[in-house]
Tab-separated table of C-alpha atoms and ligand atoms in Angstrom:
chain	number	residue	atom	x	y	z
A	205	UNK	CA	-3.998	44.252	6.057
A	206	UNK	CA	-2.685	41.487	3.798
A	207	UNK	CA	-5.721	39.669	1.801
A	208	UNK	CA	-5.966	36.457	1.152
A	209	UNK	CA	-6.656	36.415	-2.741
A	210	UNK	CA	-8.829	33.223	-4.078
A	211	UNK	CA	-9.529	34.795	-6.982
A	212	UNK	CA	-10.903	32.470	-10.253
A	213	UNK	CA	-8.859	34.907	-12.989
A	214	UNK	CA	-6.879	36.839	-13.105
A	215	UNK	CA	-5.493	35.774	-9.729
A	216	UNK	CA	-2.524	36.063	-7.261
A	217	UNK	CA	1.150	35.632	-8.700
A	218	UNK	CA	4.420	35.332	-6.298
A	219	UNK	CA	4.732	38.784	-4.489
A	220	UNK	CA	8.629	38.387	-5.841
A	221	UNK	CA	7.420	38.310	-8.746
A	222	UNK	CA	4.824	41.792	-8.125
A	223	UNK	CA	7.863	43.800	-6.844
A	224	UNK	CA	10.403	43.076	-9.401
A	225	UNK	CA	8.006	43.466	-12.508
A	226	UNK	CA	7.100	46.610	-10.537
A	227	UNK	CA	11.104	47.335	-10.648
A	228	UNK	CA	11.005	46.617	-14.398
A	229	UNK	CA	8.325	49.011	-14.797
A	230	UNK	CA	10.344	52.091	-14.008
A	231	UNK	CA	14.369	50.448	-15.083
A	232	UNK	CA	14.267	47.381	-16.766
A	233	UNK	CA	17.783	45.107	-16.253
A	234	UNK	CA	19.456	48.395	-15.128
A	235	UNK	CA	18.959	50.021	-18.959
A	236	UNK	CA	17.901	53.142	-17.374
A	237	UNK	CA	14.691	52.239	-19.902
A	238	UNK	CA	10.892	50.628	-18.536
A	239	UNK	CA	10.190	47.602	-20.217
A	240	UNK	CA	7.110	49.497	-21.376
A	241	UNK	CA	8.972	51.532	-23.978
A	242	UNK	CA	11.555	49.062	-25.314
A	243	UNK	CA	11.785	47.608	-28.542
A	244	UNK	CA	9.964	43.800	-28.845
A	245	UNK	CA	12.975	43.220	-30.479
A	246	UNK	CA	15.572	44.656	-28.512
A	247	UNK	CA	18.114	41.908	-27.359
A	248	UNK	CA	16.677	42.420	-23.736
A	249	UNK	CA	13.199	41.403	-24.659
A	250	UNK	CA	14.147	38.957	-27.384
A	251	UNK	CA	16.217	36.961	-23.956
A	252	UNK	CA	13.049	37.527	-22.393
A	253	UNK	CA	11.335	35.845	-25.002
A	254	UNK	CA	13.378	33.105	-25.245
A	255	UNK	CA	13.573	32.248	-21.673
A	256	UNK	CA	9.732	32.129	-21.134
A	257	UNK	CA	9.405	29.294	-23.982
A	258	UNK	CA	12.607	27.650	-22.883
A	259	UNK	CA	11.316	27.167	-19.242
A	260	UNK	CA	7.490	26.242	-20.523
A	261	UNK	CA	9.151	23.376	-22.373
A	262	UNK	CA	11.240	22.465	-19.689
A	263	UNK	CA	8.668	22.343	-16.771
A	264	UNK	CA	6.756	20.290	-18.268
A	265	UNK	CA	9.785	18.252	-19.551
A	266	UNK	CA	8.999	18.634	-23.419
A	267	UNK	CA	12.699	19.698	-23.987
A	268	UNK	CA	13.852	18.101	-27.193
A	269	UNK	CA	10.957	16.527	-27.962
A	270	UNK	CA	8.937	18.007	-31.340
A	271	UNK	CA	7.442	20.920	-29.759
A	272	UNK	CA	7.424	24.503	-29.845
A	273	UNK	CA	6.507	27.063	-26.903
A	274	UNK	CA	4.167	30.038	-28.488
A	275	UNK	CA	2.763	33.155	-26.553
A	276	UNK	CA	0.193	34.600	-27.972
A	277	UNK	CA	-2.549	36.890	-28.322
A	278	UNK	CA	-6.423	36.639	-28.031
A	279	UNK	CA	-6.878	34.490	-24.866
A	280	UNK	CA	-7.517	30.971	-25.043
A	281	UNK	CA	-10.865	32.369	-26.367
A	282	UNK	CA	-8.688	32.706	-29.855
A	283	UNK	CA	-7.270	29.244	-29.310
A	284	UNK	CA	-10.708	27.268	-29.927
A	285	UNK	CA	-11.146	29.238	-33.209
A	286	UNK	CA	-6.955	28.553	-34.064
A	287	UNK	CA	-7.235	25.081	-32.886
A	288	UNK	CA	-10.137	24.172	-34.863
A	289	UNK	CA	-8.641	26.517	-38.037
A	290	UNK	CA	-5.430	24.706	-37.727
A	291	UNK	CA	-6.403	21.021	-37.383
A	292	UNK	CA	-10.063	20.222	-38.248
A	293	UNK	CA	-10.351	19.403	-41.800
A	294	UNK	CA	-13.452	16.964	-41.676
A	295	UNK	CA	-14.437	16.249	-38.108
A	296	UNK	CA	-13.383	16.271	-34.365
A	297	UNK	CA	-14.194	14.958	-31.355
A	298	UNK	CA	-15.127	16.815	-28.128
A	299	UNK	CA	-15.453	16.383	-24.574
A	300	UNK	CA	-17.965	18.821	-23.081
A	301	UNK	CA	-17.115	19.315	-19.816
A	302	UNK	CA	-18.212	22.884	-18.850
A	303	UNK	CA	-18.723	26.644	-20.295
A	304	UNK	CA	-15.245	26.399	-21.266
A	305	UNK	CA	-15.572	23.141	-23.555
A	306	UNK	CA	-19.311	24.597	-24.497
A	307	UNK	CA	-17.647	27.789	-26.350
A	308	UNK	CA	-14.540	25.926	-27.811
A	309	UNK	CA	-17.281	23.539	-29.645
A	310	UNK	CA	-19.095	26.006	-30.326
A	311	UNK	CA	-16.639	27.486	-32.579
A	312	UNK	CA	-15.303	24.587	-33.852
A	313	UNK	CA	-18.227	23.930	-35.581
A	314	UNK	CA	-17.852	26.753	-37.478
A	315	UNK	CA	-14.912	24.311	-39.219
A	316	UNK	CA	-16.620	21.007	-39.284
A	317	UNK	CA	-18.164	18.186	-38.071
A	318	UNK	CA	-18.233	18.006	-34.081
A	319	UNK	CA	-18.418	14.524	-32.394
A	320	UNK	CA	-19.536	15.313	-28.817
A	321	UNK	CA	-18.235	12.127	-27.004
A	322	UNK	CA	-19.538	12.661	-24.114
A	323	UNK	CA	-21.104	15.476	-22.170
A	324	UNK	CA	-21.846	16.244	-18.367
A	325	UNK	CA	-24.304	18.936	-18.880
A	326	UNK	CA	-27.028	16.865	-17.638
A	327	UNK	CA	-26.030	17.559	-14.048
A	328	UNK	CA	-24.856	21.082	-14.674
A	329	UNK	CA	-21.181	20.070	-14.821
A	330	UNK	CA	-20.152	18.642	-11.663
A	331	UNK	CA	-18.666	15.477	-12.532
A	332	UNK	CA	-15.922	14.176	-15.577
A	333	UNK	CA	-17.835	11.568	-17.718
A	334	UNK	CA	-15.820	8.537	-18.245
A	335	UNK	CA	-15.971	5.484	-20.187
A	336	UNK	CA	-16.605	7.594	-23.631
A	337	UNK	CA	-14.873	6.495	-26.935
A	338	UNK	CA	-12.582	8.343	-29.443
A	339	UNK	CA	-13.295	8.186	-33.008
A	340	UNK	CA	-10.085	7.383	-34.752
A	341	UNK	CA	-11.628	8.826	-37.544
A	342	UNK	CA	-11.448	12.275	-35.935
A	343	UNK	CA	-8.910	14.806	-36.772
A	344	UNK	CA	-8.053	15.449	-32.983
A	345	UNK	CA	-9.584	15.396	-29.180
A	346	UNK	CA	-10.244	18.285	-27.422
A	347	UNK	CA	-10.570	18.531	-23.667
A	348	UNK	CA	-10.627	20.850	-20.513
A	349	UNK	CA	-8.164	19.587	-18.011
A	350	UNK	CA	-9.576	21.864	-15.690
A	351	UNK	CA	-12.837	23.512	-15.446
A	352	UNK	CA	-12.443	26.690	-13.949
A	353	UNK	CA	-16.094	27.512	-12.791
A	354	UNK	CA	-17.217	23.896	-11.638
A	355	UNK	CA	-14.651	22.629	-9.730
A	356	UNK	CA	-14.115	19.895	-11.299
A	357	UNK	CA	-10.806	18.303	-13.067
A	358	UNK	CA	-9.891	15.071	-15.470
A	359	UNK	CA	-7.090	13.200	-13.297
A	360	UNK	CA	-6.778	10.650	-15.817
A	361	UNK	CA	-6.554	11.499	-19.638
A	362	UNK	CA	-7.530	8.553	-22.546
A	363	UNK	CA	-4.999	7.374	-24.662
A	364	UNK	CA	-6.069	9.222	-27.794
A	365	UNK	CA	-5.602	7.473	-31.417
A	366	UNK	CA	-5.951	10.728	-32.658
A	367	UNK	CA	-4.091	14.040	-31.834
A	368	UNK	CA	-4.794	15.107	-28.140
A	369	UNK	CA	-5.582	18.682	-27.538
A	370	UNK	CA	-6.111	19.856	-24.413
A	371	UNK	CA	-7.652	23.435	-22.739
A	372	UNK	CA	-5.165	23.820	-19.456
A	373	UNK	CA	-5.542	27.269	-18.453
A	374	UNK	CA	-6.441	27.035	-15.257
A	375	UNK	CA	-4.190	23.926	-13.957
A	376	UNK	CA	-1.207	24.420	-16.509
A	377	UNK	CA	2.314	24.183	-14.022
A	378	UNK	CA	0.149	22.829	-11.001
A	379	UNK	CA	0.386	19.118	-11.318
A	380	UNK	CA	2.755	16.303	-12.708
A	381	UNK	CA	0.959	14.628	-15.777
A	382	UNK	CA	2.574	13.056	-18.933
A	383	UNK	CA	2.869	15.783	-20.943
A	384	UNK	CA	4.119	14.399	-24.257
A	385	UNK	CA	0.721	12.653	-24.109
A	386	UNK	CA	-0.953	16.187	-25.701
A	387	UNK	CA	0.101	17.360	-29.115
A	388	UNK	CA	-1.399	20.867	-28.626
A	389	UNK	CA	-1.666	22.270	-24.967
A	390	UNK	CA	-2.666	26.206	-24.644
A	391	UNK	CA	-3.511	28.252	-21.802
A	392	UNK	CA	-4.766	31.877	-21.009
A	393	UNK	CA	-1.996	32.997	-18.559
A	394	UNK	CA	-3.918	34.937	-16.477
A	395	UNK	CA	-5.118	31.907	-14.059
A	396	UNK	CA	-2.122	29.905	-13.307
A	397	UNK	CA	0.945	31.827	-14.961
A	398	UNK	CA	0.848	35.352	-14.929
A	399	UNK	CA	-1.235	38.323	-16.365
A	400	UNK	CA	-3.668	38.335	-18.472
A	401	UNK	CA	-2.821	39.490	-22.424
A	402	UNK	CA	-0.260	36.586	-23.303
A	403	UNK	CA	-1.249	32.884	-24.166
A	404	UNK	CA	1.042	29.998	-23.701
A	405	UNK	CA	0.346	27.335	-26.649
A	406	UNK	CA	2.491	24.520	-26.891
A	407	UNK	CA	2.463	22.174	-30.073
A	408	UNK	CA	4.029	19.498	-31.833
A	409	UNK	CA	4.985	20.442	-34.678
A	410	UNK	CA	4.474	17.488	-36.681
A	411	UNK	CA	0.558	17.311	-35.944
A	412	UNK	CA	0.573	21.224	-38.633
A	413	UNK	CA	0.176	21.624	-41.703
A	414	UNK	CA	-2.228	18.515	-42.739
A	415	UNK	CA	-5.412	20.975	-43.354
A	416	UNK	CA	-6.128	22.065	-47.022
A	417	UNK	CA	-7.426	25.516	-46.093
A	418	UNK	CA	-5.857	28.924	-45.977
A	419	UNK	CA	-5.053	30.589	-42.449
A	420	UNK	CA	-4.879	33.769	-42.031
A	421	UNK	CA	-1.537	34.855	-40.690
A	422	UNK	CA	-2.305	35.895	-37.165
A	423	UNK	CA	-4.278	32.070	-36.663
A	424	UNK	CA	-1.425	30.531	-38.402
A	425	UNK	CA	0.772	28.241	-35.261
A	426	UNK	CA	3.248	27.821	-38.211
A	427	UNK	CA	3.147	31.589	-39.050
A	428	UNK	CA	4.169	32.415	-35.427
A	429	UNK	CA	6.441	29.396	-35.038
A	430	UNK	CA	8.661	30.790	-38.131
A	431	UNK	CA	8.465	33.920	-36.323
A	432	UNK	CA	9.209	32.635	-32.482
A	433	UNK	CA	5.962	34.675	-30.759
A	434	UNK	CA	7.615	38.059	-32.753
A	435	UNK	CA	5.097	37.764	-36.140
A	436	UNK	CA	3.294	41.075	-34.660
A	437	UNK	CA	4.072	42.837	-31.284
A	438	UNK	CA	3.752	40.425	-28.840
A	439	UNK	CA	2.441	41.372	-25.272
A	440	UNK	CA	5.888	42.518	-23.601
A	441	UNK	CA	4.697	42.538	-20.143
A	442	UNK	CA	2.491	40.001	-20.052
A	443	UNK	CA	5.355	37.722	-21.423
A	444	UNK	CA	8.081	39.302	-18.756
A	445	UNK	CA	5.630	38.588	-15.981
A	446	UNK	CA	4.712	35.295	-17.107
A	447	UNK	CA	8.772	34.396	-17.393
A	448	UNK	CA	9.397	35.864	-14.037
A	449	UNK	CA	6.226	33.333	-12.596
A	450	UNK	CA	8.492	30.242	-14.496
A	451	UNK	CA	11.239	31.182	-13.217
A	452	UNK	CA	10.339	31.278	-9.482
A	453	UNK	CA	8.948	27.609	-10.266
A	454	UNK	CA	11.711	26.532	-11.241
A	455	UNK	CA	13.694	27.978	-8.609
A	456	UNK	CA	10.758	26.448	-6.242
A	457	UNK	CA	11.757	22.885	-7.207
A	458	UNK	CA	9.272	22.928	-10.400
A	459	UNK	CA	6.236	21.299	-10.937
A	460	UNK	CA	6.963	18.147	-8.818
A	461	UNK	CA	7.144	20.624	-5.771
A	462	UNK	CA	4.314	22.491	-6.279
A	463	UNK	CA	1.656	19.806	-6.639
A	464	UNK	CA	2.598	18.625	-3.088
A	465	UNK	CA	1.677	21.975	-1.550
A	466	UNK	CA	-1.352	22.578	-4.130
A	467	UNK	CA	-2.413	18.429	-3.122
A	468	UNK	CA	-1.899	20.048	0.774
A	469	UNK	CA	-4.278	23.298	-0.138
A	470	UNK	CA	-6.477	20.921	-1.305
A	471	UNK	CA	-7.119	18.656	1.131
A	472	UNK	CA	-6.781	21.104	3.853
A	473	UNK	CA	-10.217	22.536	1.914
A	474	UNK	CA	-12.223	19.681	1.038
A	475	UNK	CA	-11.326	18.474	4.405
A	476	UNK	CA	-13.382	20.978	6.347
A	477	UNK	CA	-16.168	21.171	3.887
A	478	UNK	CA	-16.600	16.994	4.551
A	479	UNK	CA	-16.339	18.088	8.148
A	480	UNK	CA	-18.040	21.046	8.648
A	481	UNK	CA	-22.071	20.282	8.318
A	482	UNK	CA	-22.777	24.182	6.969
A	483	UNK	CA	-21.240	23.336	3.751
A	484	UNK	CA	-21.355	21.346	0.624
A	485	UNK	CA	-19.120	20.318	-1.902
A	486	UNK	CA	-20.746	21.064	-5.558
A	487	UNK	CA	-18.318	18.870	-7.384
A	488	UNK	CA	-18.288	14.918	-7.440
A	489	UNK	CA	-15.513	13.572	-4.543
A	490	UNK	CA	-13.771	11.909	-7.357
A	491	UNK	CA	-13.213	14.488	-9.726
A	492	UNK	CA	-12.848	18.072	-7.409
A	493	UNK	CA	-10.300	19.910	-8.731
A	494	UNK	CA	-7.229	21.266	-6.704
A	495	UNK	CA	-7.353	24.709	-8.095
A	496	UNK	CA	-11.092	25.442	-7.659
A	497	UNK	CA	-13.277	24.246	-5.007
A	498	UNK	CA	-16.343	24.902	-5.892
A	499	UNK	CA	-19.189	24.716	-1.998
A	500	UNK	CA	-22.183	26.204	-1.323
A	501	UNK	CA	-23.712	26.885	2.377
A	502	UNK	CA	-26.591	24.302	3.360
A	503	UNK	CA	-28.516	26.943	5.246
A	504	UNK	CA	-29.082	29.595	2.718
A	505	UNK	CA	-29.906	32.152	5.589
A	506	UNK	CA	-26.868	32.143	6.800
A	507	UNK	CA	-24.861	33.772	3.763
A	508	UNK	CA	-24.321	37.434	5.098
A	509	UNK	CA	-23.020	36.177	8.170
A	510	UNK	CA	-20.522	33.920	6.212
A	511	UNK	CA	-20.025	37.162	3.863
A	512	UNK	CA	-19.379	39.784	6.654
A	513	UNK	CA	-16.634	36.674	8.132
A	514	UNK	CA	-14.681	36.017	5.038
A	515	UNK	CA	-14.757	39.496	4.078
A	516	UNK	CA	-13.442	40.580	7.426
A	517	UNK	CA	-10.763	38.240	7.582
A	518	UNK	CA	-8.964	39.958	4.512
A	519	UNK	CA	-10.408	37.260	1.849
A	520	UNK	CA	-11.097	38.030	-1.422
A	521	UNK	CA	-12.797	36.993	-4.763
A	522	UNK	CA	-14.950	34.096	-3.139
A	523	UNK	CA	-18.151	34.484	-4.499
A	524	UNK	CA	-18.612	31.394	-7.082
A	525	UNK	CA	-19.515	31.750	-10.868
A	526	UNK	CA	-23.256	32.654	-11.355
A	527	UNK	CA	-23.792	29.625	-13.167
A	528	UNK	CA	-22.816	27.163	-9.843
A	529	UNK	CA	-23.521	30.020	-7.405
A	530	UNK	CA	-22.568	29.428	-3.675
A	531	UNK	CA	-18.333	29.588	-3.400
A	532	UNK	CA	-15.213	28.862	-5.480
A	533	UNK	CA	-11.843	28.929	-3.967
A	534	UNK	CA	-9.045	29.153	-6.516
A	535	UNK	CA	-5.727	27.877	-4.842
A	536	UNK	CA	-3.551	28.280	-7.727
A	537	UNK	CA	0.415	28.382	-7.842
A	538	UNK	CA	1.269	31.323	-5.753
A	539	UNK	CA	-1.550	31.121	-3.199
A	540	UNK	CA	-0.019	30.095	0.177
A	541	UNK	CA	-1.203	27.398	2.218
A	542	UNK	CA	-1.815	30.276	4.915
A	543	UNK	CA	-4.495	31.639	3.197
A	544	UNK	CA	-6.615	28.071	3.098
A	545	UNK	CA	-5.982	28.376	6.461
A	546	UNK	CA	-7.303	31.318	7.157
A	547	UNK	CA	-10.398	30.392	5.208
A	548	UNK	CA	-11.089	26.867	6.580
A	549	UNK	CA	-11.100	28.966	10.088
A	550	UNK	CA	-13.479	31.146	9.349
A	551	UNK	CA	-15.524	28.254	8.066
A	552	UNK	CA	-15.354	26.844	11.504
A	553	UNK	CA	-15.853	30.326	12.956
A	554	UNK	CA	-19.546	30.117	11.168
A	555	UNK	CA	-20.073	27.175	12.661
A	556	UNK	CA	-19.629	28.524	16.409
A	557	UNK	CA	-22.013	31.598	15.147
A	558	UNK	CA	-24.446	30.209	13.504
C	797	LIG	C1	-10.712	31.006	-18.377
C	797	LIG	C2	-10.658	30.371	-19.193
C	797	LIG	C3	-10.893	30.509	-20.726
C	797	LIG	C4	-10.931	31.453	-21.219
C	797	LIG	O1	-9.381	32.670	-21.431
C	797	LIG	P1	-9.653	33.721	-22.105
C	797	LIG	O2	-8.329	33.467	-21.861
C	797	LIG	O3	-10.117	34.782	-20.869
C	797	LIG	O4	-10.060	33.545	-23.077
C	797	LIG	C5	-10.863	29.106	-21.409
C	797	LIG	N1	-10.336	28.174	-20.908
C	797	LIG	C6	-10.243	27.879	-19.284
C	797	LIG	C7	-10.368	26.275	-18.936
C	797	LIG	C8	-10.613	28.805	-18.661
C	797	LIG	O5	-10.395	28.964	-17.264
């Protein structure tokens, strides 16, 4: 039976990508070799890395604007450390919108003073704080564009007087933004771009080289830039599958095309959450994420029945994160609208059966 995969990450990727990626394990580019056994310095792989970097910048509209794209290891969690290591001299400003921002703040505190400009912790992160101001004497401002766990998303970004750093792990390549507003963007691949194992970093070169401290090579953006993401062995396969996913996105019409589909999916589920008296949305309406819809049952006694219904419909990965409870429908780029429609049908069915 075909599964409808709402998993929050690692998550669904395009079926055509799964197919191509599996073929490359047996015979990569008709070389008679598996992609798993070739050198990362081989011509074939160097061209994969080049294409992945180029497509990343191209899809974000950042080509020729002073940015570099890197594919690093250690997940977005290592970026919590790397951003501070490379950019934080005295003080940095952070917006706290959830679990991931909280973790980023904790790491950055190892390097200097942190000014938490605003936080939505008072309501268990069900909204995005607004109206805060960014101190111009800080080294950078850090925010999280989409809060994967709580299902909130920043719809607008401040005009920051200092470099703007953003964790876009769970909504990169999902919607149109003026990406040139950002000086550093990072994203673990496994939420919307590829498999786990690589992390995309887009950095404006002009913001680097300003801190006084010594930076270990593996944590130094300038080292990775100089070596074109090949300072050490990169995650060859994860980069390859990410590149295939970016190719798929470009062929589809890029971010503009996928955003229309993503908006449609989000509208479909939120309309049902708002209409159906058995469900209640978790996030404040104006801050709702188009990637992760969080919701709970209004009658907890229906939990077993609802769980049986969605599992029987072939739905996977709908359980909410433990810090929110309830349900979370993650609707990343590769999730078809049809899967969301199936979920809505199940929600209506619960109403009939309850
Ligand atoms: C998943 C996630 C992370 C952590 O990513 P890892 O690659 O597991 O380190 C960080 N930030 C956001 C917004 C996430 O969704």
